[in-house]
Amino acid sequence: MSTPATYETILVEYAEGIATITLNRPDSLNALNLTVLEDVTAAAADADADDSVRAIILTGAGKAFAAGADIKQMASLDFATAYRKNWFAGWSRLSDVSKPIIAAVNGFALGGGCELAMMADILIASEKAKFGQPEINLGVLPGMGGSQRLTRAIGKAKAMDLCLTGRMMDAEEAERSGLVARVVAHDALLEEAESIAATIASKSLIASSMVKEAVNAAFETTLQQGLSYERRLFHSSLATNDQSEGMAAFIEKRKPDFTDS
Ligand code: CO8
């Protein structure tokens, strides 16, 4: 595999088709500042462009995934600057990544940290994980998608509860609510994330990217538009060598050898 670039606020490792991006500011509970934004989005774009990477894991060092936007940096931010620079809009670059992203939530995922996790495609949580949108305690509101993605993920009742009270929800409640796909023992979190990533990495990259595109389209379209979009993507998949190989392998009772073509 190729060697990833190095960054100030994150660790990046490539191994066996998986890029692991670790938020690495444990002293501030991986609070998200502009450098973190630039580092994470650049590392994710690099991994997306690198042919040796087939899935991406995003996690945090220490006891937090990320405890939100960096309050110390944000405290002096004024309206004019934030508005003119469209402050923190750059996080949307993560949504341009076509390869599947797994958020392995190891601890606190609060405010922008919860919102960052929700930008991933699959969320798995350590039993120690805690989720919340505590911005209201700071006299502000979610600003990186908490009011939108959380509401779509867990519905109005729980989203209002979390955003208006600022309370935290534990991993079990997060799974029950539909925010996370799996909860695992804390020490098994990375292993589980790697196992999911390896499973995805063994598939056709074209098919996994199309799955991601189709599921995400469900949040942007009416049902009829979404069904039509999915059907057209399916039709397109018939033009790939991986479709011929996948179906031939099934009929010949052997493992497919996908070539991402
Ligand atoms: N920003 C900066 N520093 C932080 C943050 C943060 N979000 N969270 C924790 N830290 C720092 C603490 O200040 C402390 O630093 P120091 O040792 O220098 O005092 C260190 O991390 C350890 O934290 P604690 O001592 O507080 O650790 P505890 O285990 O006692 O508490 C908590 C853990 C409960 C997670 C607590 O740290 C906390 O409540 N943190 C803040 C959580 C929060 O309010 N998050 C939301 C921030 S706002 C936001 O995310 C908005 C996103 C949208 C942006 C807008 C886009 C347009």
PDB file of C-alpha atoms and ligand atoms in Angstrom:
ATOM      1  CA  MET A   1       0.000   0.000   0.000  1.00  0.00           C
ATOM      2  CA  SER A   2       1.099   3.592  -0.412  1.00  0.00           C
ATOM      3  CA  THR A   3       2.243   5.719   2.531  1.00  0.00           C
ATOM      4  CA  PRO A   4      -0.154   8.432   3.681  1.00  0.00           C
ATOM      5  CA  ALA A   5       0.872  12.037   4.311  1.00  0.00           C
ATOM      6  CA  THR A   6       1.478  13.185   7.883  1.00  0.00           C
ATOM      7  CA  TYR A   7      -0.649  15.810   9.613  1.00  0.00           C
ATOM      8  CA  GLU A   8      -0.537  17.983  12.719  1.00  0.00           C
ATOM      9  CA  THR A   9      -3.787  16.956  14.403  1.00  0.00           C
ATOM     10  CA  ILE A  10      -4.512  13.453  13.144  1.00  0.00           C
ATOM     11  CA  LEU A  11      -2.751  10.120  12.657  1.00  0.00           C
ATOM     12  CA  VAL A  12      -3.284   8.322   9.364  1.00  0.00           C
ATOM     13  CA  GLU A  13      -2.436   4.713   8.708  1.00  0.00           C
ATOM     14  CA  TYR A  14      -2.955   2.608   5.595  1.00  0.00           C
ATOM     15  CA  ALA A  15      -3.071  -1.178   5.996  1.00  0.00           C
ATOM     16  CA  GLU A  16      -4.733  -3.960   4.046  1.00  0.00           C
ATOM     17  CA  GLY A  17      -6.942  -1.719   1.967  1.00  0.00           C
ATOM     18  CA  ILE A  18      -8.114   0.326   4.966  1.00  0.00           C
ATOM     19  CA  ALA A  19      -7.213   3.931   5.800  1.00  0.00           C
ATOM     20  CA  THR A  20      -7.553   4.691   9.510  1.00  0.00           C
ATOM     21  CA  ILE A  21      -7.791   8.362  10.457  1.00  0.00           C
ATOM     22  CA  THR A  22      -7.417   9.022  14.202  1.00  0.00           C
ATOM     23  CA  LEU A  23      -8.254  12.426  15.664  1.00  0.00           C
ATOM     24  CA  ASN A  24      -5.238  13.075  17.844  1.00  0.00           C
ATOM     25  CA  ARG A  25      -5.711  15.985  20.219  1.00  0.00           C
ATOM     26  CA  PRO A  26      -6.557  13.930  23.318  1.00  0.00           C
ATOM     27  CA  ASP A  27      -5.657  16.774  25.722  1.00  0.00           C
ATOM     28  CA  SER A  28      -8.598  18.776  24.392  1.00  0.00           C
ATOM     29  CA  LEU A  29     -10.772  15.680  23.866  1.00  0.00           C
ATOM     30  CA  ASN A  30     -10.110  15.971  20.110  1.00  0.00           C
ATOM     31  CA  ALA A  31     -11.922  19.295  19.909  1.00  0.00           C
ATOM     32  CA  LEU A  32     -12.411  20.317  16.288  1.00  0.00           C
ATOM     33  CA  ASN A  33     -10.586  23.432  15.155  1.00  0.00           C
ATOM     34  CA  LEU A  34      -9.813  24.676  11.645  1.00  0.00           C
ATOM     35  CA  THR A  35      -6.582  22.658  11.447  1.00  0.00           C
ATOM     36  CA  VAL A  36      -8.486  19.477  12.304  1.00  0.00           C
ATOM     37  CA  LEU A  37     -11.000  20.343   9.591  1.00  0.00           C
ATOM     38  CA  GLU A  38      -8.240  20.817   7.004  1.00  0.00           C
ATOM     39  CA  ASP A  39      -6.368  17.694   8.141  1.00  0.00           C
ATOM     40  CA  VAL A  40      -9.357  15.323   8.250  1.00  0.00           C
ATOM     41  CA  THR A  41     -10.853  16.470   4.961  1.00  0.00           C
ATOM     42  CA  ALA A  42      -7.448  16.333   3.211  1.00  0.00           C
ATOM     43  CA  ALA A  43      -6.665  12.860   4.599  1.00  0.00           C
ATOM     44  CA  ALA A  44     -10.099  11.582   3.605  1.00  0.00           C
ATOM     45  CA  ALA A  45      -9.761  13.050   0.088  1.00  0.00           C
ATOM     46  CA  ASP A  46      -6.299  11.452  -0.244  1.00  0.00           C
ATOM     47  CA  ALA A  47      -7.652   8.082   0.878  1.00  0.00           C
ATOM     48  CA  ASP A  48     -10.529   8.432  -1.555  1.00  0.00           C
ATOM     49  CA  ALA A  49      -8.110   9.089  -4.416  1.00  0.00           C
ATOM     50  CA  ASP A  50      -5.668   6.316  -3.468  1.00  0.00           C
ATOM     51  CA  ASP A  51      -6.350   3.093  -5.378  1.00  0.00           C
ATOM     52  CA  SER A  52      -4.955   0.963  -2.553  1.00  0.00           C
ATOM     53  CA  VAL A  53      -7.648   2.196  -0.115  1.00  0.00           C
ATOM     54  CA  ARG A  54     -11.094   0.588  -0.220  1.00  0.00           C
ATOM     55  CA  ALA A  55     -12.657   1.749   3.075  1.00  0.00           C
ATOM     56  CA  ILE A  56     -11.948   4.433   5.663  1.00  0.00           C
ATOM     57  CA  ILE A  57     -12.175   4.304   9.476  1.00  0.00           C
ATOM     58  CA  LEU A  58     -12.503   7.507  11.515  1.00  0.00           C
ATOM     59  CA  THR A  59     -11.854   7.319  15.250  1.00  0.00           C
ATOM     60  CA  GLY A  60     -10.421   9.315  18.145  1.00  0.00           C
ATOM     61  CA  ALA A  61      -7.398   8.954  20.434  1.00  0.00           C
ATOM     62  CA  GLY A  62      -8.041   8.904  24.186  1.00  0.00           C
ATOM     63  CA  LYS A  63     -11.402   9.094  25.916  1.00  0.00           C
ATOM     64  CA  ALA A  64     -13.218  11.078  23.231  1.00  0.00           C
ATOM     65  CA  PHE A  65     -14.142  10.629  19.613  1.00  0.00           C
ATOM     66  CA  ALA A  66     -14.495  14.415  19.582  1.00  0.00           C
ATOM     67  CA  ALA A  67     -16.035  16.641  22.271  1.00  0.00           C
ATOM     68  CA  GLY A  68     -17.209  19.171  19.704  1.00  0.00           C
ATOM     69  CA  ALA A  69     -15.943  22.284  18.031  1.00  0.00           C
ATOM     70  CA  ASP A  70     -13.031  23.857  19.879  1.00  0.00           C
ATOM     71  CA  ILE A  71     -14.796  26.156  22.323  1.00  0.00           C
ATOM     72  CA  LYS A  72     -11.536  27.967  23.114  1.00  0.00           C
ATOM     73  CA  GLN A  73     -11.087  28.855  19.415  1.00  0.00           C
ATOM     74  CA  MET A  74     -14.786  29.602  18.940  1.00  0.00           C
ATOM     75  CA  ALA A  75     -15.220  31.829  22.006  1.00  0.00           C
ATOM     76  CA  SER A  76     -13.807  34.898  20.253  1.00  0.00           C
ATOM     77  CA  LEU A  77     -15.357  34.187  16.852  1.00  0.00           C
ATOM     78  CA  ASP A  78     -17.650  37.013  15.772  1.00  0.00           C
ATOM     79  CA  PHE A  79     -20.639  36.932  13.466  1.00  0.00           C
ATOM     80  CA  ALA A  80     -19.058  38.939  10.644  1.00  0.00           C
ATOM     81  CA  THR A  81     -15.987  36.701  10.411  1.00  0.00           C
ATOM     82  CA  ALA A  82     -17.968  33.474  10.733  1.00  0.00           C
ATOM     83  CA  TYR A  83     -20.450  34.601   8.090  1.00  0.00           C
ATOM     84  CA  ARG A  84     -17.895  35.997   5.634  1.00  0.00           C
ATOM     85  CA  LYS A  85     -15.638  32.928   5.874  1.00  0.00           C
ATOM     86  CA  ASN A  86     -18.598  30.531   5.992  1.00  0.00           C
ATOM     87  CA  TRP A  87     -16.924  29.134   9.061  1.00  0.00           C
ATOM     88  CA  PHE A  88     -16.779  25.302   9.295  1.00  0.00           C
ATOM     89  CA  ALA A  89     -18.554  24.844   5.938  1.00  0.00           C
ATOM     90  CA  GLY A  90     -15.447  22.949   4.796  1.00  0.00           C
ATOM     91  CA  TRP A  91     -16.574  19.878   6.739  1.00  0.00           C
ATOM     92  CA  SER A  92     -19.011  19.216   3.908  1.00  0.00           C
ATOM     93  CA  ARG A  93     -15.990  18.052   1.862  1.00  0.00           C
ATOM     94  CA  LEU A  94     -16.199  14.822   3.834  1.00  0.00           C
ATOM     95  CA  SER A  95     -19.524  14.139   2.145  1.00  0.00           C
ATOM     96  CA  ASP A  96     -17.773  14.188  -1.254  1.00  0.00           C
ATOM     97  CA  VAL A  97     -15.792  11.069  -0.347  1.00  0.00           C
ATOM     98  CA  SER A  98     -17.106   8.160  -2.414  1.00  0.00           C
ATOM     99  CA  LYS A  99     -15.560   5.306  -0.413  1.00  0.00           C
ATOM    100  CA  PRO A 100     -17.423   4.046   2.668  1.00  0.00           C
ATOM    101  CA  ILE A 101     -16.452   5.716   5.953  1.00  0.00           C
ATOM    102  CA  ILE A 102     -16.906   3.922   9.275  1.00  0.00           C
ATOM    103  CA  ALA A 103     -16.971   6.048  12.413  1.00  0.00           C
ATOM    104  CA  ALA A 104     -15.631   4.025  15.349  1.00  0.00           C
ATOM    105  CA  VAL A 105     -16.931   6.123  18.228  1.00  0.00           C
ATOM    106  CA  ASN A 106     -14.636   5.429  21.175  1.00  0.00           C
ATOM    107  CA  GLY A 107     -15.973   7.917  23.737  1.00  0.00           C
ATOM    108  CA  PHE A 108     -17.548  11.375  23.813  1.00  0.00           C
ATOM    109  CA  ALA A 109     -19.125  12.371  20.491  1.00  0.00           C
ATOM    110  CA  LEU A 110     -20.604  15.728  21.400  1.00  0.00           C
ATOM    111  CA  GLY A 111     -21.700  18.724  19.351  1.00  0.00           C
ATOM    112  CA  GLY A 112     -19.503  18.856  16.264  1.00  0.00           C
ATOM    113  CA  GLY A 113     -18.112  15.455  17.305  1.00  0.00           C
ATOM    114  CA  CYS A 114     -21.527  13.825  17.057  1.00  0.00           C
ATOM    115  CA  GLU A 115     -22.112  15.726  13.809  1.00  0.00           C
ATOM    116  CA  LEU A 116     -18.777  14.507  12.420  1.00  0.00           C
ATOM    117  CA  ALA A 117     -19.651  10.902  13.318  1.00  0.00           C
ATOM    118  CA  MET A 118     -22.969  11.349  11.522  1.00  0.00           C
ATOM    119  CA  MET A 119     -21.114  12.334   8.336  1.00  0.00           C
ATOM    120  CA  ALA A 120     -19.765   8.763   8.254  1.00  0.00           C
ATOM    121  CA  ASP A 121     -21.679   5.963   6.554  1.00  0.00           C
ATOM    122  CA  ILE A 122     -21.650   3.380   9.339  1.00  0.00           C
ATOM    123  CA  LEU A 123     -21.421   4.334  13.013  1.00  0.00           C
ATOM    124  CA  ILE A 124     -20.273   1.756  15.516  1.00  0.00           C
ATOM    125  CA  ALA A 125     -19.887   2.626  19.169  1.00  0.00           C
ATOM    126  CA  SER A 126     -17.861   1.450  22.116  1.00  0.00           C
ATOM    127  CA  GLU A 127     -20.045   0.723  25.125  1.00  0.00           C
ATOM    128  CA  LYS A 128     -18.335   3.779  26.677  1.00  0.00           C
ATOM    129  CA  ALA A 129     -19.462   6.136  23.890  1.00  0.00           C
ATOM    130  CA  LYS A 130     -21.665   9.106  24.714  1.00  0.00           C
ATOM    131  CA  PHE A 131     -23.545  11.138  22.133  1.00  0.00           C
ATOM    132  CA  GLY A 132     -25.109  14.563  22.453  1.00  0.00           C
ATOM    133  CA  GLN A 133     -25.708  18.012  21.044  1.00  0.00           C
ATOM    134  CA  PRO A 134     -24.872  20.197  24.060  1.00  0.00           C
ATOM    135  CA  GLU A 135     -24.531  23.452  22.102  1.00  0.00           C
ATOM    136  CA  ILE A 136     -27.610  24.832  23.867  1.00  0.00           C
ATOM    137  CA  ASN A 137     -25.585  24.874  27.097  1.00  0.00           C
ATOM    138  CA  LEU A 138     -23.236  27.355  25.392  1.00  0.00           C
ATOM    139  CA  GLY A 139     -26.043  29.602  24.182  1.00  0.00           C
ATOM    140  CA  VAL A 140     -25.813  28.372  20.596  1.00  0.00           C
ATOM    141  CA  LEU A 141     -27.213  25.517  18.527  1.00  0.00           C
ATOM    142  CA  PRO A 142     -25.866  22.664  16.393  1.00  0.00           C
ATOM    143  CA  GLY A 143     -24.099  24.023  13.316  1.00  0.00           C
ATOM    144  CA  MET A 144     -22.556  21.049  11.497  1.00  0.00           C
ATOM    145  CA  GLY A 145     -25.735  19.102  10.804  1.00  0.00           C
ATOM    146  CA  GLY A 146     -26.967  18.125  14.279  1.00  0.00           C
ATOM    147  CA  SER A 147     -30.449  19.511  13.804  1.00  0.00           C
ATOM    148  CA  GLN A 148     -30.684  17.898  10.357  1.00  0.00           C
ATOM    149  CA  ARG A 149     -28.791  14.582  10.294  1.00  0.00           C
ATOM    150  CA  LEU A 150     -29.724  13.691  13.887  1.00  0.00           C
ATOM    151  CA  THR A 151     -33.395  14.338  13.161  1.00  0.00           C
ATOM    152  CA  ARG A 152     -33.240  12.166  10.051  1.00  0.00           C
ATOM    153  CA  ALA A 153     -31.375   9.443  11.959  1.00  0.00           C
ATOM    154  CA  ILE A 154     -33.433   9.227  15.161  1.00  0.00           C
ATOM    155  CA  GLY A 155     -36.598  11.251  14.497  1.00  0.00           C
ATOM    156  CA  LYS A 156     -37.987  14.507  15.827  1.00  0.00           C
ATOM    157  CA  ALA A 157     -38.841  13.333  19.360  1.00  0.00           C
ATOM    158  CA  LYS A 158     -35.324  12.273  20.348  1.00  0.00           C
ATOM    159  CA  ALA A 159     -33.581  14.966  18.287  1.00  0.00           C
ATOM    160  CA  MET A 160     -35.589  17.695  20.039  1.00  0.00           C
ATOM    161  CA  ASP A 161     -34.943  16.031  23.398  1.00  0.00           C
ATOM    162  CA  LEU A 162     -31.165  15.958  22.836  1.00  0.00           C
ATOM    163  CA  CYS A 163     -30.795  19.378  21.167  1.00  0.00           C
ATOM    164  CA  LEU A 164     -33.089  21.234  23.600  1.00  0.00           C
ATOM    165  CA  THR A 165     -31.862  19.682  26.843  1.00  0.00           C
ATOM    166  CA  GLY A 166     -28.222  19.187  25.823  1.00  0.00           C
ATOM    167  CA  ARG A 167     -28.239  15.817  27.607  1.00  0.00           C
ATOM    168  CA  MET A 168     -25.987  12.944  26.590  1.00  0.00           C
ATOM    169  CA  MET A 169     -27.229   9.572  25.421  1.00  0.00           C
ATOM    170  CA  ASP A 170     -25.247   6.404  25.999  1.00  0.00           C
ATOM    171  CA  ALA A 171     -24.287   3.864  23.361  1.00  0.00           C
ATOM    172  CA  GLU A 172     -27.193   1.564  24.122  1.00  0.00           C
ATOM    173  CA  GLU A 173     -29.739   4.359  23.672  1.00  0.00           C
ATOM    174  CA  ALA A 174     -27.940   5.460  20.515  1.00  0.00           C
ATOM    175  CA  GLU A 175     -28.264   1.975  19.061  1.00  0.00           C
ATOM    176  CA  ARG A 176     -31.903   1.676  20.156  1.00  0.00           C
ATOM    177  CA  SER A 177     -32.612   5.038  18.505  1.00  0.00           C
ATOM    178  CA  GLY A 178     -31.039   4.020  15.205  1.00  0.00           C
ATOM    179  CA  LEU A 179     -28.045   6.351  15.369  1.00  0.00           C
ATOM    180  CA  VAL A 180     -25.449   3.594  15.558  1.00  0.00           C
ATOM    181  CA  ALA A 181     -25.355   0.243  13.798  1.00  0.00           C
ATOM    182  CA  ARG A 182     -23.556  -1.763  16.491  1.00  0.00           C
ATOM    183  CA  VAL A 183     -22.317  -1.369  20.063  1.00  0.00           C
ATOM    184  CA  VAL A 184     -19.239  -3.366  20.993  1.00  0.00           C
ATOM    185  CA  ALA A 185     -16.985  -3.845  24.018  1.00  0.00           C
ATOM    186  CA  HIS A 186     -14.624  -0.876  24.336  1.00  0.00           C
ATOM    187  CA  ASP A 187     -11.467  -2.930  23.749  1.00  0.00           C
ATOM    188  CA  ALA A 188     -12.971  -4.596  20.675  1.00  0.00           C
ATOM    189  CA  LEU A 189     -14.003  -1.366  18.938  1.00  0.00           C
ATOM    190  CA  LEU A 190     -11.145  -0.996  16.456  1.00  0.00           C
ATOM    191  CA  GLU A 191     -11.065  -4.704  15.743  1.00  0.00           C
ATOM    192  CA  GLU A 192     -14.774  -4.592  14.918  1.00  0.00           C
ATOM    193  CA  ALA A 193     -14.347  -1.479  12.754  1.00  0.00           C
ATOM    194  CA  GLU A 194     -11.484  -3.174  10.908  1.00  0.00           C
ATOM    195  CA  SER A 195     -13.532  -6.304  10.419  1.00  0.00           C
ATOM    196  CA  ILE A 196     -16.409  -4.275   8.911  1.00  0.00           C
ATOM    197  CA  ALA A 197     -13.939  -2.311   6.765  1.00  0.00           C
ATOM    198  CA  ALA A 198     -12.249  -5.545   5.604  1.00  0.00           C
ATOM    199  CA  THR A 199     -15.608  -7.020   4.636  1.00  0.00           C
ATOM    200  CA  ILE A 200     -16.424  -3.900   2.621  1.00  0.00           C
ATOM    201  CA  ALA A 201     -12.901  -3.868   1.156  1.00  0.00           C
ATOM    202  CA  SER A 202     -13.444  -7.362  -0.213  1.00  0.00           C
ATOM    203  CA  LYS A 203     -16.347  -6.167  -2.404  1.00  0.00           C
ATOM    204  CA  SER A 204     -16.280  -4.360  -5.714  1.00  0.00           C
ATOM    205  CA  LEU A 205     -15.326  -0.752  -5.055  1.00  0.00           C
ATOM    206  CA  ILE A 206     -17.735   0.377  -7.765  1.00  0.00           C
ATOM    207  CA  ALA A 207     -20.592  -1.508  -6.112  1.00  0.00           C
ATOM    208  CA  SER A 208     -19.786  -0.234  -2.608  1.00  0.00           C
ATOM    209  CA  SER A 209     -19.573   3.353  -3.845  1.00  0.00           C
ATOM    210  CA  MET A 210     -22.886   2.928  -5.663  1.00  0.00           C
ATOM    211  CA  VAL A 211     -24.493   1.561  -2.491  1.00  0.00           C
ATOM    212  CA  LYS A 212     -23.260   4.606  -0.577  1.00  0.00           C
ATOM    213  CA  GLU A 213     -24.550   6.936  -3.277  1.00  0.00           C
ATOM    214  CA  ALA A 214     -27.947   5.228  -3.431  1.00  0.00           C
ATOM    215  CA  VAL A 215     -28.537   5.107   0.335  1.00  0.00           C
ATOM    216  CA  ASN A 216     -27.480   8.735   0.720  1.00  0.00           C
ATOM    217  CA  ALA A 217     -29.858   9.699  -2.092  1.00  0.00           C
ATOM    218  CA  ALA A 218     -32.694   8.550   0.176  1.00  0.00           C
ATOM    219  CA  PHE A 219     -32.088  11.683   2.266  1.00  0.00           C
ATOM    220  CA  GLU A 220     -32.248  14.028  -0.699  1.00  0.00           C
ATOM    221  CA  THR A 221     -35.153  12.788  -2.814  1.00  0.00           C
ATOM    222  CA  THR A 222     -38.795  11.778  -2.847  1.00  0.00           C
ATOM    223  CA  LEU A 223     -39.397   8.014  -2.733  1.00  0.00           C
ATOM    224  CA  GLN A 224     -40.176   7.843  -6.458  1.00  0.00           C
ATOM    225  CA  GLN A 225     -37.075   9.846  -7.407  1.00  0.00           C
ATOM    226  CA  GLY A 226     -34.966   7.702  -5.075  1.00  0.00           C
ATOM    227  CA  LEU A 227     -36.343   4.442  -6.477  1.00  0.00           C
ATOM    228  CA  SER A 228     -35.711   5.631 -10.013  1.00  0.00           C
ATOM    229  CA  TYR A 229     -32.172   6.751  -9.115  1.00  0.00           C
ATOM    230  CA  GLU A 230     -31.439   3.397  -7.484  1.00  0.00           C
ATOM    231  CA  ARG A 231     -32.810   1.492 -10.490  1.00  0.00           C
ATOM    232  CA  ARG A 232     -30.664   3.527 -12.892  1.00  0.00           C
ATOM    233  CA  LEU A 233     -27.581   2.898 -10.751  1.00  0.00           C
ATOM    234  CA  PHE A 234     -28.440  -0.811 -10.833  1.00  0.00           C
ATOM    235  CA  HIS A 235     -28.716  -0.664 -14.620  1.00  0.00           C
ATOM    236  CA  SER A 236     -25.277   1.028 -14.714  1.00  0.00           C
ATOM    237  CA  SER A 237     -23.783  -1.700 -12.546  1.00  0.00           C
ATOM    238  CA  LEU A 238     -24.548  -4.148 -15.372  1.00  0.00           C
ATOM    239  CA  ALA A 239     -21.887  -2.354 -17.425  1.00  0.00           C
ATOM    240  CA  THR A 240     -19.090  -3.319 -15.025  1.00  0.00           C
ATOM    241  CA  ASN A 241     -16.666  -6.236 -15.212  1.00  0.00           C
ATOM    242  CA  ASP A 242     -17.292  -6.704 -11.493  1.00  0.00           C
ATOM    243  CA  GLN A 243     -20.952  -7.551 -12.195  1.00  0.00           C
ATOM    244  CA  SER A 244     -19.922 -10.189 -14.771  1.00  0.00           C
ATOM    245  CA  GLU A 245     -17.316 -11.570 -12.366  1.00  0.00           C
ATOM    246  CA  GLY A 246     -19.597 -11.501  -9.302  1.00  0.00           C
ATOM    247  CA  MET A 247     -22.429 -13.356 -10.997  1.00  0.00           C
ATOM    248  CA  ALA A 248     -20.104 -15.823 -12.793  1.00  0.00           C
ATOM    249  CA  ALA A 249     -18.383 -16.588  -9.478  1.00  0.00           C
ATOM    250  CA  PHE A 250     -21.738 -17.287  -7.832  1.00  0.00           C
ATOM    251  CA  ILE A 251     -22.762 -19.688 -10.605  1.00  0.00           C
ATOM    252  CA  GLU A 252     -19.345 -21.375 -10.616  1.00  0.00           C
ATOM    253  CA  LYS A 253     -19.428 -21.651  -6.794  1.00  0.00           C
ATOM    254  CA  ARG A 254     -16.146 -19.779  -6.257  1.00  0.00           C
ATOM    255  CA  LYS A 255     -15.019 -16.515  -4.665  1.00  0.00           C
ATOM    256  CA  PRO A 256     -15.260 -13.482  -6.957  1.00  0.00           C
ATOM    257  CA  ASP A 257     -12.094 -11.695  -8.004  1.00  0.00           C
ATOM    258  CA  PHE A 258     -13.190  -8.078  -8.320  1.00  0.00           C
ATOM    259  CA  THR A 259     -11.019  -5.669 -10.311  1.00  0.00           C
ATOM    260  CA  ASP A 260     -12.937  -2.420  -9.692  1.00  0.00           C
ATOM    261  CA  SER A 261     -13.617  -2.141 -13.380  1.00  0.00           C
TER     262      SER A 261
HETATM  263  N1  CO8 B   1     -13.396  22.571  23.034  1.00  0.00           N
HETATM  264  C1  CO8 B   1     -12.214  22.880  23.589  1.00  0.00           C
HETATM  265  N2  CO8 B   1     -11.696  22.201  24.646  1.00  0.00           N
HETATM  266  C2  CO8 B   1     -12.412  21.173  25.137  1.00  0.00           C
HETATM  267  C3  CO8 B   1     -13.653  20.785  24.594  1.00  0.00           C
HETATM  268  C4  CO8 B   1     -14.149  21.539  23.471  1.00  0.00           C
HETATM  269  N3  CO8 B   1     -15.308  21.230  22.856  1.00  0.00           N
HETATM  270  N4  CO8 B   1     -14.135  19.742  25.301  1.00  0.00           N
HETATM  271  C5  CO8 B   1     -13.219  19.470  26.254  1.00  0.00           C
HETATM  272  N5  CO8 B   1     -12.189  20.325  26.155  1.00  0.00           N
HETATM  273  C6  CO8 B   1     -10.966  20.390  26.991  1.00  0.00           C
HETATM  274  C7  CO8 B   1     -11.278  20.898  28.379  1.00  0.00           C
HETATM  275  O1  CO8 B   1     -11.324  22.319  28.386  1.00  0.00           O
HETATM  276  C8  CO8 B   1     -10.124  20.326  29.152  1.00  0.00           C
HETATM  277  O2  CO8 B   1      -8.994  21.134  28.889  1.00  0.00           O
HETATM  278  P1  CO8 B   1      -8.031  21.619  30.124  1.00  0.00           P
HETATM  279  O3  CO8 B   1      -7.417  20.336  30.628  1.00  0.00           O
HETATM  280  O4  CO8 B   1      -7.048  22.533  29.471  1.00  0.00           O
HETATM  281  O5  CO8 B   1      -8.916  22.263  31.118  1.00  0.00           O
HETATM  282  C9  CO8 B   1      -9.884  18.983  28.492  1.00  0.00           C
HETATM  283  O6  CO8 B   1     -10.489  19.067  27.204  1.00  0.00           O
HETATM  284  C10 CO8 B   1     -10.518  17.828  29.233  1.00  0.00           C
HETATM  285  O7  CO8 B   1     -11.887  18.134  29.405  1.00  0.00           O
HETATM  286  P2  CO8 B   1     -12.631  18.057  30.825  1.00  0.00           P
HETATM  287  O8  CO8 B   1     -11.675  18.314  31.929  1.00  0.00           O
HETATM  288  O9  CO8 B   1     -13.851  18.923  30.748  1.00  0.00           O
HETATM  289  O10 CO8 B   1     -13.032  16.504  30.832  1.00  0.00           O
HETATM  290  P3  CO8 B   1     -14.245  15.847  31.617  1.00  0.00           P
HETATM  291  O11 CO8 B   1     -14.049  14.366  31.479  1.00  0.00           O
HETATM  292  O12 CO8 B   1     -14.384  16.402  32.974  1.00  0.00           O
HETATM  293  O13 CO8 B   1     -15.572  16.275  30.789  1.00  0.00           O
HETATM  294  C11 CO8 B   1     -16.874  16.607  28.790  1.00  0.00           C
HETATM  295  C12 CO8 B   1     -15.762  15.789  29.500  1.00  0.00           C
HETATM  296  C13 CO8 B   1     -18.229  16.335  29.490  1.00  0.00           C
HETATM  297  C14 CO8 B   1     -16.921  16.110  27.372  1.00  0.00           C
HETATM  298  C15 CO8 B   1     -16.559  18.114  28.877  1.00  0.00           C
HETATM  299  O14 CO8 B   1     -15.211  18.323  28.456  1.00  0.00           O
HETATM  300  C16 CO8 B   1     -17.438  18.967  28.001  1.00  0.00           C
HETATM  301  O15 CO8 B   1     -18.574  19.217  28.363  1.00  0.00           O
HETATM  302  N6  CO8 B   1     -16.896  19.431  26.851  1.00  0.00           N
HETATM  303  C17 CO8 B   1     -17.616  20.332  25.966  1.00  0.00           C
HETATM  304  C18 CO8 B   1     -18.652  19.609  25.163  1.00  0.00           C
HETATM  305  C19 CO8 B   1     -19.422  20.595  24.308  1.00  0.00           C
HETATM  306  O16 CO8 B   1     -20.049  21.505  24.771  1.00  0.00           O
HETATM  307  N7  CO8 B   1     -19.364  20.366  22.978  1.00  0.00           N
HETATM  308  C20 CO8 B   1     -20.038  21.199  22.009  1.00  0.00           C
HETATM  309  C21 CO8 B   1     -19.140  22.277  21.509  1.00  0.00           C
HETATM  310  S1  CO8 B   1     -19.982  23.408  20.412  1.00  0.00           S
HETATM  311  C22 CO8 B   1     -19.989  22.610  18.935  1.00  0.00           C
HETATM  312  O17 CO8 B   1     -19.507  21.516  18.797  1.00  0.00           O
HETATM  313  C23 CO8 B   1     -20.599  23.330  17.787  1.00  0.00           C
HETATM  314  C24 CO8 B   1     -20.377  22.586  16.475  1.00  0.00           C
HETATM  315  C25 CO8 B   1     -20.921  23.354  15.311  1.00  0.00           C
HETATM  316  C26 CO8 B   1     -19.961  24.403  14.829  1.00  0.00           C
HETATM  317  C27 CO8 B   1     -20.644  25.464  14.017  1.00  0.00           C
HETATM  318  C28 CO8 B   1     -20.464  25.315  12.547  1.00  0.00           C
HETATM  319  C29 CO8 B   1     -21.037  26.444  11.748  1.00  0.00           C
END
